[in-house]
mmCIF file of C-alpha atoms and ligand atoms in Angstrom:
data_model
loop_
_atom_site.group_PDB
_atom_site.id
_atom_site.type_symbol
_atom_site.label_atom_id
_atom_site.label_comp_id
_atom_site.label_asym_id
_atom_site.label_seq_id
_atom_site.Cartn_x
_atom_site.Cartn_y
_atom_site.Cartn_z
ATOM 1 C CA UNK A 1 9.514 5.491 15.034
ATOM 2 C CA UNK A 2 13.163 5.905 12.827
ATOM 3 C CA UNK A 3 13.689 4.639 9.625
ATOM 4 C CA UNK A 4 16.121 1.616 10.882
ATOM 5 C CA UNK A 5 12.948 0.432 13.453
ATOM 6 C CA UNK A 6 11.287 -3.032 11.491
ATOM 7 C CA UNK A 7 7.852 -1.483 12.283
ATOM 8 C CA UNK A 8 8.770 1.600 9.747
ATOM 9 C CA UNK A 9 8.149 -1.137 7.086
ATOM 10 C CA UNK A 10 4.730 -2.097 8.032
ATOM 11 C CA UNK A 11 1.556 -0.391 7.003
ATOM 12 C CA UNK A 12 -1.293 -1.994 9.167
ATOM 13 C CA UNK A 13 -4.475 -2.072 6.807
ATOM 14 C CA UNK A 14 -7.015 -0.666 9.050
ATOM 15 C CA UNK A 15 -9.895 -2.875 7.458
ATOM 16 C CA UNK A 16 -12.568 -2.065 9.996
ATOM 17 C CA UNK A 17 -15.756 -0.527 9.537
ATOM 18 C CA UNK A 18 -15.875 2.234 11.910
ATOM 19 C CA UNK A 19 -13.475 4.895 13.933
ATOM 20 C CA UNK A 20 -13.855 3.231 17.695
ATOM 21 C CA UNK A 21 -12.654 -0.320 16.079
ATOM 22 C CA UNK A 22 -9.472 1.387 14.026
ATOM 23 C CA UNK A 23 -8.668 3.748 17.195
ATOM 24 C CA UNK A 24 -8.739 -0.061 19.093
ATOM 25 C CA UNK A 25 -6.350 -1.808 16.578
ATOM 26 C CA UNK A 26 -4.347 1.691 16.248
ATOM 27 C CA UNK A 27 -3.565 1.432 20.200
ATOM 28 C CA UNK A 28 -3.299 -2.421 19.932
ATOM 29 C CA UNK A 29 -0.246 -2.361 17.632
ATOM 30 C CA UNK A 30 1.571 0.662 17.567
ATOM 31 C CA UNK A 31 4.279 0.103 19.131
ATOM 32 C CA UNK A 32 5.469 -2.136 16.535
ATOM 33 C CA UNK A 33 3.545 -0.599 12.836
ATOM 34 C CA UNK A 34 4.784 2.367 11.652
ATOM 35 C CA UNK A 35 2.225 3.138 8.812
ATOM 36 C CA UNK A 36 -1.963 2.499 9.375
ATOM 37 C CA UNK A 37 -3.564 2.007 6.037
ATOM 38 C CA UNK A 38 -7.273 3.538 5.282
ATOM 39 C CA UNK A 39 -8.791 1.873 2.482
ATOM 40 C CA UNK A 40 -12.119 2.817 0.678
ATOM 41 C CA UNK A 41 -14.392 1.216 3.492
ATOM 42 C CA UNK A 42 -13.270 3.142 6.270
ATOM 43 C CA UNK A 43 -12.895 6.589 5.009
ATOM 44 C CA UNK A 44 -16.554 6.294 3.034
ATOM 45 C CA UNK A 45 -17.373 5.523 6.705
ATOM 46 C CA UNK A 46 -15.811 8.004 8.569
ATOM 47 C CA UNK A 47 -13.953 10.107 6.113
ATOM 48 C CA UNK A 48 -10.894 12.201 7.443
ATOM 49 C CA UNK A 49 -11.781 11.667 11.201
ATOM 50 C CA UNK A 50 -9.522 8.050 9.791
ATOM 51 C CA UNK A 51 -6.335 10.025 9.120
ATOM 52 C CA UNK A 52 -6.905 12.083 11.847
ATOM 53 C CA UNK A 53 -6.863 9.296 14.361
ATOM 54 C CA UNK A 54 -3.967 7.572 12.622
ATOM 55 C CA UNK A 55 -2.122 10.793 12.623
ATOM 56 C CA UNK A 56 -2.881 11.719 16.867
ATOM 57 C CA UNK A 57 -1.163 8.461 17.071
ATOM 58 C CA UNK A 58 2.230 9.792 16.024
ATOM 59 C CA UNK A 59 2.107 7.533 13.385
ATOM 60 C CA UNK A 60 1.912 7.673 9.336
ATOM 61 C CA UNK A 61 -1.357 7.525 7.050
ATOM 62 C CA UNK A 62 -1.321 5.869 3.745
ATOM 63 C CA UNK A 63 -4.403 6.711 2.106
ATOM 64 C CA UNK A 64 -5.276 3.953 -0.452
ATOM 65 C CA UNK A 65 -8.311 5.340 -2.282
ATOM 66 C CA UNK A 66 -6.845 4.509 -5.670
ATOM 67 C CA UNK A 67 -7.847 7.833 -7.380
ATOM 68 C CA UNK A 68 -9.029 7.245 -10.894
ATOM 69 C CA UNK A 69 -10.662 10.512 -12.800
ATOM 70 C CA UNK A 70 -9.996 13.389 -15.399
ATOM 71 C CA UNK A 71 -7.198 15.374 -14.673
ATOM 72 C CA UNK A 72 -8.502 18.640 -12.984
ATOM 73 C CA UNK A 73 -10.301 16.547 -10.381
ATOM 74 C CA UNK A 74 -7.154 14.296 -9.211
ATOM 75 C CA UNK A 75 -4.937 17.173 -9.316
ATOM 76 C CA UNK A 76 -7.652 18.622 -6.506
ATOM 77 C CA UNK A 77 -8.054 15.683 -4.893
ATOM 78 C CA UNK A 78 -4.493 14.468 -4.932
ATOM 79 C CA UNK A 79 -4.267 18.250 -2.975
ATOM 80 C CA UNK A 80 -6.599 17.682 -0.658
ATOM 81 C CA UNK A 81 -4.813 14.532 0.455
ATOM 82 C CA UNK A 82 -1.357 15.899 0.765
ATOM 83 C CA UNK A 83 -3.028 19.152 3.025
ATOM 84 C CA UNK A 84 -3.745 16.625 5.314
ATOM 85 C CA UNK A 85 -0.839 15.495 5.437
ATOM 86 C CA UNK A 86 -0.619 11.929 4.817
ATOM 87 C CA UNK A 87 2.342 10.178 3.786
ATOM 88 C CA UNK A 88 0.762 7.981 0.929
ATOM 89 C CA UNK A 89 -1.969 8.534 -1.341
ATOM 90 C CA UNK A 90 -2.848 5.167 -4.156
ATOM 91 C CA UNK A 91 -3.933 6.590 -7.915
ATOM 92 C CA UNK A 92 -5.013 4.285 -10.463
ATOM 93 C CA UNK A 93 -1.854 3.762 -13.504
ATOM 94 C CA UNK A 94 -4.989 3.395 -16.119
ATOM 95 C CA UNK A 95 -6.082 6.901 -15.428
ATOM 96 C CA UNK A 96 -3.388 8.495 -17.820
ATOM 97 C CA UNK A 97 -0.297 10.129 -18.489
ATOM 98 C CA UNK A 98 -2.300 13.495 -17.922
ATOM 99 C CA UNK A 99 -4.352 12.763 -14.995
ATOM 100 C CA UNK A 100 -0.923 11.136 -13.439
ATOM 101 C CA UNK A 101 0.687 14.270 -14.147
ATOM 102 C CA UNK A 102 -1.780 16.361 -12.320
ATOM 103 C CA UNK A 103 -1.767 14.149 -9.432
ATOM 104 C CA UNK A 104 2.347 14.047 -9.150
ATOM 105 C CA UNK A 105 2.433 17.529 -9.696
ATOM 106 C CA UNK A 106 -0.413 18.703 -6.791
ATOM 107 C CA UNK A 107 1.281 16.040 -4.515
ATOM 108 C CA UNK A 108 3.807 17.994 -2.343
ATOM 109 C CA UNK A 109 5.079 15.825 0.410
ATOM 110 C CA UNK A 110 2.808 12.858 -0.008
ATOM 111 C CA UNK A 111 4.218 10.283 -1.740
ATOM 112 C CA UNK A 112 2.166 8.708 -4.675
ATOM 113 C CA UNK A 113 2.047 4.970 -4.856
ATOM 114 C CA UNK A 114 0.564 3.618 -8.546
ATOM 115 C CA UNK A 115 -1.732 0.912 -8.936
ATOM 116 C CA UNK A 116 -1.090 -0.842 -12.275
ATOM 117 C CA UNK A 117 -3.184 -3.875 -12.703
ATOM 118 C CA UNK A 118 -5.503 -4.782 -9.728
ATOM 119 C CA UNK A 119 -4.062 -8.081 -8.359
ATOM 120 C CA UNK A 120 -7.553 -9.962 -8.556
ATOM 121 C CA UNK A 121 -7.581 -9.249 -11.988
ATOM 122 C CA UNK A 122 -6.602 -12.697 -14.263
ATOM 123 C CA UNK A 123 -5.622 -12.644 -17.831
ATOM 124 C CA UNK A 124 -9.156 -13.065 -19.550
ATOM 125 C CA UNK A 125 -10.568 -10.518 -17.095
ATOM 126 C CA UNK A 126 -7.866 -7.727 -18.605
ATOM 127 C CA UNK A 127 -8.908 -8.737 -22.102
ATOM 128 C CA UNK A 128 -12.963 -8.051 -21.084
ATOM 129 C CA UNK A 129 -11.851 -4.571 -20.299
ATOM 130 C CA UNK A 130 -9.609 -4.152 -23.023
ATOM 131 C CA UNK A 131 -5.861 -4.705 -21.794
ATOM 132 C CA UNK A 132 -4.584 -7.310 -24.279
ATOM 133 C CA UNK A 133 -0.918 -8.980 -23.923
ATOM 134 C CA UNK A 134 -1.646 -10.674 -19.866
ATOM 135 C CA UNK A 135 -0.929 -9.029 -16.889
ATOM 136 C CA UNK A 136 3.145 -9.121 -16.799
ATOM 137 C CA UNK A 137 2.485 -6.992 -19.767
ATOM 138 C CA UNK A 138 0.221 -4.543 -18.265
ATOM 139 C CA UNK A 139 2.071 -3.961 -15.066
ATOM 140 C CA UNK A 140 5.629 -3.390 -17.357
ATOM 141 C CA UNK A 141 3.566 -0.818 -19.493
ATOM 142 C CA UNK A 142 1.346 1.113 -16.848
ATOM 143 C CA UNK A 143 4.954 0.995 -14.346
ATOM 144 C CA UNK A 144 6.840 2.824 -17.327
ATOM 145 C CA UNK A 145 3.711 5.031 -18.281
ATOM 146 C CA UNK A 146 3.484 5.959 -14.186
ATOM 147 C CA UNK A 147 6.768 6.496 -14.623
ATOM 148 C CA UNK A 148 7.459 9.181 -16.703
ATOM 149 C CA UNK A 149 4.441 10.945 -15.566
ATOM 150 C CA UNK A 150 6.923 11.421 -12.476
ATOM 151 C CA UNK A 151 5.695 8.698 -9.910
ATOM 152 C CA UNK A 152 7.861 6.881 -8.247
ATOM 153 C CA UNK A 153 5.823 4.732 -5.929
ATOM 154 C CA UNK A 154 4.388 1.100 -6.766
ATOM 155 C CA UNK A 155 2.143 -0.858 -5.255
ATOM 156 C CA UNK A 156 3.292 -4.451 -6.167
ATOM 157 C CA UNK A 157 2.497 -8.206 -5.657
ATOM 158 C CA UNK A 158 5.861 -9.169 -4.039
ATOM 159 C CA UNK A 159 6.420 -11.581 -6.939
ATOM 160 C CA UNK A 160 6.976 -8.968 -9.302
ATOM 161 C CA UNK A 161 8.894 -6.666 -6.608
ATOM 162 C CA UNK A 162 12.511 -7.905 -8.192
ATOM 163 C CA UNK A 163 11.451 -7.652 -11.490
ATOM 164 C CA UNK A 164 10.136 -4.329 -10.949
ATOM 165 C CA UNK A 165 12.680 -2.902 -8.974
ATOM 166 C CA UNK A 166 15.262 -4.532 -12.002
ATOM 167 C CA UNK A 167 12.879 -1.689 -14.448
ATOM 168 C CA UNK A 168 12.864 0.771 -12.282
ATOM 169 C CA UNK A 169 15.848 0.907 -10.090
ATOM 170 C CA UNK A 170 16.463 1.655 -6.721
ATOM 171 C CA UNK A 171 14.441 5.199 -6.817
ATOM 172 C CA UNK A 172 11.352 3.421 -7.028
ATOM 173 C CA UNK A 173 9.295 2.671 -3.787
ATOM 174 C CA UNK A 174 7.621 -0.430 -3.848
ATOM 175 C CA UNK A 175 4.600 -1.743 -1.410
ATOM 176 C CA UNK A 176 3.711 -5.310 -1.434
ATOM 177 C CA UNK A 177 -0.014 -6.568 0.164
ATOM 178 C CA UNK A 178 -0.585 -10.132 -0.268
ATOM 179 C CA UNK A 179 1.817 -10.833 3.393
ATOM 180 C CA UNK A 180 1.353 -13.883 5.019
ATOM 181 C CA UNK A 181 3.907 -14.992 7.796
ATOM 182 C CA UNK A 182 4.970 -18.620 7.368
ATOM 183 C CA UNK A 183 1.376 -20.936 8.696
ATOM 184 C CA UNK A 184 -1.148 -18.289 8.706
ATOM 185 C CA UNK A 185 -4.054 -18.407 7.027
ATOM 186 C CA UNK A 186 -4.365 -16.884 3.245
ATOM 187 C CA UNK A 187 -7.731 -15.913 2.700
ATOM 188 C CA UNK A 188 -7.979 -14.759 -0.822
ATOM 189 C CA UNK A 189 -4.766 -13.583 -1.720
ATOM 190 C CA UNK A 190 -3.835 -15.763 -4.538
ATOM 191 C CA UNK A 191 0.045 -14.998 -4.438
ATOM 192 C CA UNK A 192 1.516 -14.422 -0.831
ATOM 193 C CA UNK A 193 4.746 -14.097 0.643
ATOM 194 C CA UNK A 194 6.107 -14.112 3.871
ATOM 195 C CA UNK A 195 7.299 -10.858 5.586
ATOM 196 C CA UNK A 196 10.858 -12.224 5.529
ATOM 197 C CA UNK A 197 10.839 -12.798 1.882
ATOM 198 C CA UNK A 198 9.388 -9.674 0.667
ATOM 199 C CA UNK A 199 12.028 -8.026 2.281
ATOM 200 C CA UNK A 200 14.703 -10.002 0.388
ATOM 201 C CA UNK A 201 12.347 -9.529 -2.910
ATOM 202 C CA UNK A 202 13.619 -5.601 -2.589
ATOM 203 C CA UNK A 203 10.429 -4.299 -0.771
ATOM 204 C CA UNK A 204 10.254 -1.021 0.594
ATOM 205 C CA UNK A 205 7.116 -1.418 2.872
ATOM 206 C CA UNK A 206 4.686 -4.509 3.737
ATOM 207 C CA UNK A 207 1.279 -3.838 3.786
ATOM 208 C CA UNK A 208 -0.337 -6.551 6.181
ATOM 209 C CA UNK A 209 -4.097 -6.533 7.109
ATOM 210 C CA UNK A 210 -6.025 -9.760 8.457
ATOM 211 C CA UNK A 211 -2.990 -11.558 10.161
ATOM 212 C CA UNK A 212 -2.723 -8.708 12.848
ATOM 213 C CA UNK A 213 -6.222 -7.676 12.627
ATOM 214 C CA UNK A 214 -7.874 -11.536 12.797
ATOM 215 C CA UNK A 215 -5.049 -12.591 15.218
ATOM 216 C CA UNK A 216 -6.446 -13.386 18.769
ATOM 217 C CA UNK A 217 -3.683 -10.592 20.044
ATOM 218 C CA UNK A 218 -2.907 -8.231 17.604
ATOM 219 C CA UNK A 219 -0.284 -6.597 19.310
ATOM 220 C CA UNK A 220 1.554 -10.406 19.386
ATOM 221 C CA UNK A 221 0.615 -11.023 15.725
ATOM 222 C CA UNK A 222 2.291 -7.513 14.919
ATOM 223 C CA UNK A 223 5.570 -7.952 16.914
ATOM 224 C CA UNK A 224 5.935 -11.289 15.538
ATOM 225 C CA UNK A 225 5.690 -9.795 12.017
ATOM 226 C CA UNK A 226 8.368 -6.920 13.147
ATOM 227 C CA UNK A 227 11.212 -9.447 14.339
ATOM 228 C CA UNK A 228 11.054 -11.594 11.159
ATOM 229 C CA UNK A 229 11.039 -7.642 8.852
ATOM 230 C CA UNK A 230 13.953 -7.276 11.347
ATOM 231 C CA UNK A 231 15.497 -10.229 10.881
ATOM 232 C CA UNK A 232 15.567 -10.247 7.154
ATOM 233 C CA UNK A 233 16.584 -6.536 6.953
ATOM 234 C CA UNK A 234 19.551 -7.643 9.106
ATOM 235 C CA UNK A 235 20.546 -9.843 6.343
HETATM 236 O O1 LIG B 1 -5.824 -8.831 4.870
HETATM 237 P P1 LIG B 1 -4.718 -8.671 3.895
HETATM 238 O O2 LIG B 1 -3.344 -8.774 4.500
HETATM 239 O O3 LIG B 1 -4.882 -9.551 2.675
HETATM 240 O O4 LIG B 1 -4.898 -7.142 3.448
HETATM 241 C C1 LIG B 1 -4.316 -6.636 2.344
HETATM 242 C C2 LIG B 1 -4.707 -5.193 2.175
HETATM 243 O O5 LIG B 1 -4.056 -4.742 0.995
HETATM 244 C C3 LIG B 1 -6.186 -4.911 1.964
HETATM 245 O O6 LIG B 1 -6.466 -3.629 2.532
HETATM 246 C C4 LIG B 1 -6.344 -4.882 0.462
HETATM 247 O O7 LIG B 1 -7.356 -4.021 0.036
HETATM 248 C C5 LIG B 1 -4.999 -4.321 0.026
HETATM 249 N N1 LIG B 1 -4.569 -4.700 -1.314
HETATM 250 C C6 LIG B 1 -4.399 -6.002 -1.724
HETATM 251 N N2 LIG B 1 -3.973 -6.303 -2.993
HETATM 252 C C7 LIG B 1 -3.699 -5.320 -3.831
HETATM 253 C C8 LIG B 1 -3.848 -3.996 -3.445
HETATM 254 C C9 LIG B 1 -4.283 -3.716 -2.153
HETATM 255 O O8 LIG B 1 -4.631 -6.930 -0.962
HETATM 256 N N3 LIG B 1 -3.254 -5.629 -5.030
#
C-alpha cells in the first residue's frame, strides 16, 4: 500500500485476545488498513508472534506498549522493537528527558510516537499524581520536553491535533484514537471525531479499533472508513 492510498492512514487496533482472532481481522481488512496496532493485551498474550503476523501480511506494525522505565532499559527495549522491525513503537512523555533520549537514540527506523497525558486522565486525576496546571498544560509541557529529547511522533486526541501541530510544526507526526465515523457508537471515548475531521484537524494517521472490529463486516466498516480518509484528504 503507497503513501497516497486512504488506508496508509489507518492503524487498525488489533484489540483481540489471541493470534487466530487478529490473523482473522488482519485478513478481514487489509485491503483497505495500512497499519495493525498491538496494544498491551495482545502482545502479553502472544508476544512477537503479533508483529510477526501483522508483518507476513505485507502490512505495518505499530507497537503501542507505551514504554515507561530508567533509561538503560528503554534504550534496550526501544532496540528490541526497532530489530523487529516495526514501524511504531509508543513511550511514555513522563518517563524523562533521559530515558526519552535513550529511546530516540536506540530507535533506528522505527518511528517513536509520545504519549503525554493518558486521555482518560481528568484534571483532578493529574493533580493525585502530581501534574498540577490541567491537562492542556501537561500535554504543551511533556510535547516540548518529548521534543527536544528528539521525538517527533505524538499520539494525540484529535482535538488538540491543530493546536499541536501549531507548537510543533509540520515535522511532527501526529496519531489520533478516539475515531468514530458519523452514527457509530462511542463507547468510552469521551472526545471523538470523525475520520473526515481528523484529517482536516492536521492528522497524520487514525487509529480506529471497535468500529471495524465490532462492525458486523469488518471489511465494510473499514472501506467505509477509507473513502471518507479519502475524501477529506482530497480536500
Ligand atoms: O476502539 P477504539 O477505536 O476506541 O480504540 C482505540 C484504540 O486506541 C485502543 O487500542 C486504545 O487503547 C487506544 N488509545 C486510546 N486513547 C489514547 C491512546 C490509545 O483510545 N489516548
Amino acid at each position: 500500500m503507497d503513501d497516497n492510498d486512504p488506508g496508509s492512514r489507518i492503524a487498525l487496533a488489533l484489540d483481540v485476545p489471541d493470534l487466530e482472532a487478529a490473523k482473522k481481522l488482519i485478513e478481514e481488512t487489509r485491503e483497505h488498513v495500512g497499519t495493525f496496532k498491538v496494544g498491551l493485551e495482545l502482545y502479553t498474550a502472544v508476544g512477537p508472534a503479533a508483529v510477526e503476523a501483522v508483518h507476513a501480511a505485507g502490512a505495518k506494525c505499530f507497537l503501542d506498549l507505551k514504554l515507561h522505565d530508567i533509561p538503560a532499559t528503554m534504550g534496550r527495549s526501544v532496540a528490541q522493537a526497532a530489530s523487529m522491525g516495526v514501524a511504531y513503537l509508543t513511550v511514555h512523555a513522563v518517563a524523562g528527558p533521559s530515558s526519552l533520549r535513550q529511546a530516540s537514540d536506540n530507535a533506528g527506523s522505527t518511528r517513536l510516537l509520545g504519549v503525554t497525558v493518558l486521555t482518560s486522565l481528568d484534571a483532578a486525576e493529574l493533580e493525585a499524581i502530581g501534574l498540577s496546571g490541567g491537562p492542556r498544560n501537561a500535554v504543551d509541557r511533556l510535547a516540548r520536553l518529548a521534543w527536544d529529547a528528539g521525538l517527533r511522533g505524538f499520539v494525540t486526541s484529535a482535538h488538540e491535533c491543530a493546536a499541536l501541530r501549531a507548537a510543533l510544526g509540520e515535522e511532527a507526526f501526529l496519531v489520533t484514537p478516539g475515531i468514530r465515523p458519523a452514527g457509530s457508537d462511542v463507547g468510552d471515548q469521551k472526545r471523538v471525531m470523525t475520520p473526515a475531521d481528523a484529517i482536516g484537524a492536521g492528522a497524520d494517521l487514525l487509529v480506529v479499533g471497535r468500529p471495524i472490529r465490532d462492525a458486523s463486516d469488518p471489511a465494510e466498516a473499514a472501506a467505509n472508513i477509507a473513502r471518507q480518509v479519502q475524501l477529506a484528504l482530497a480536500q
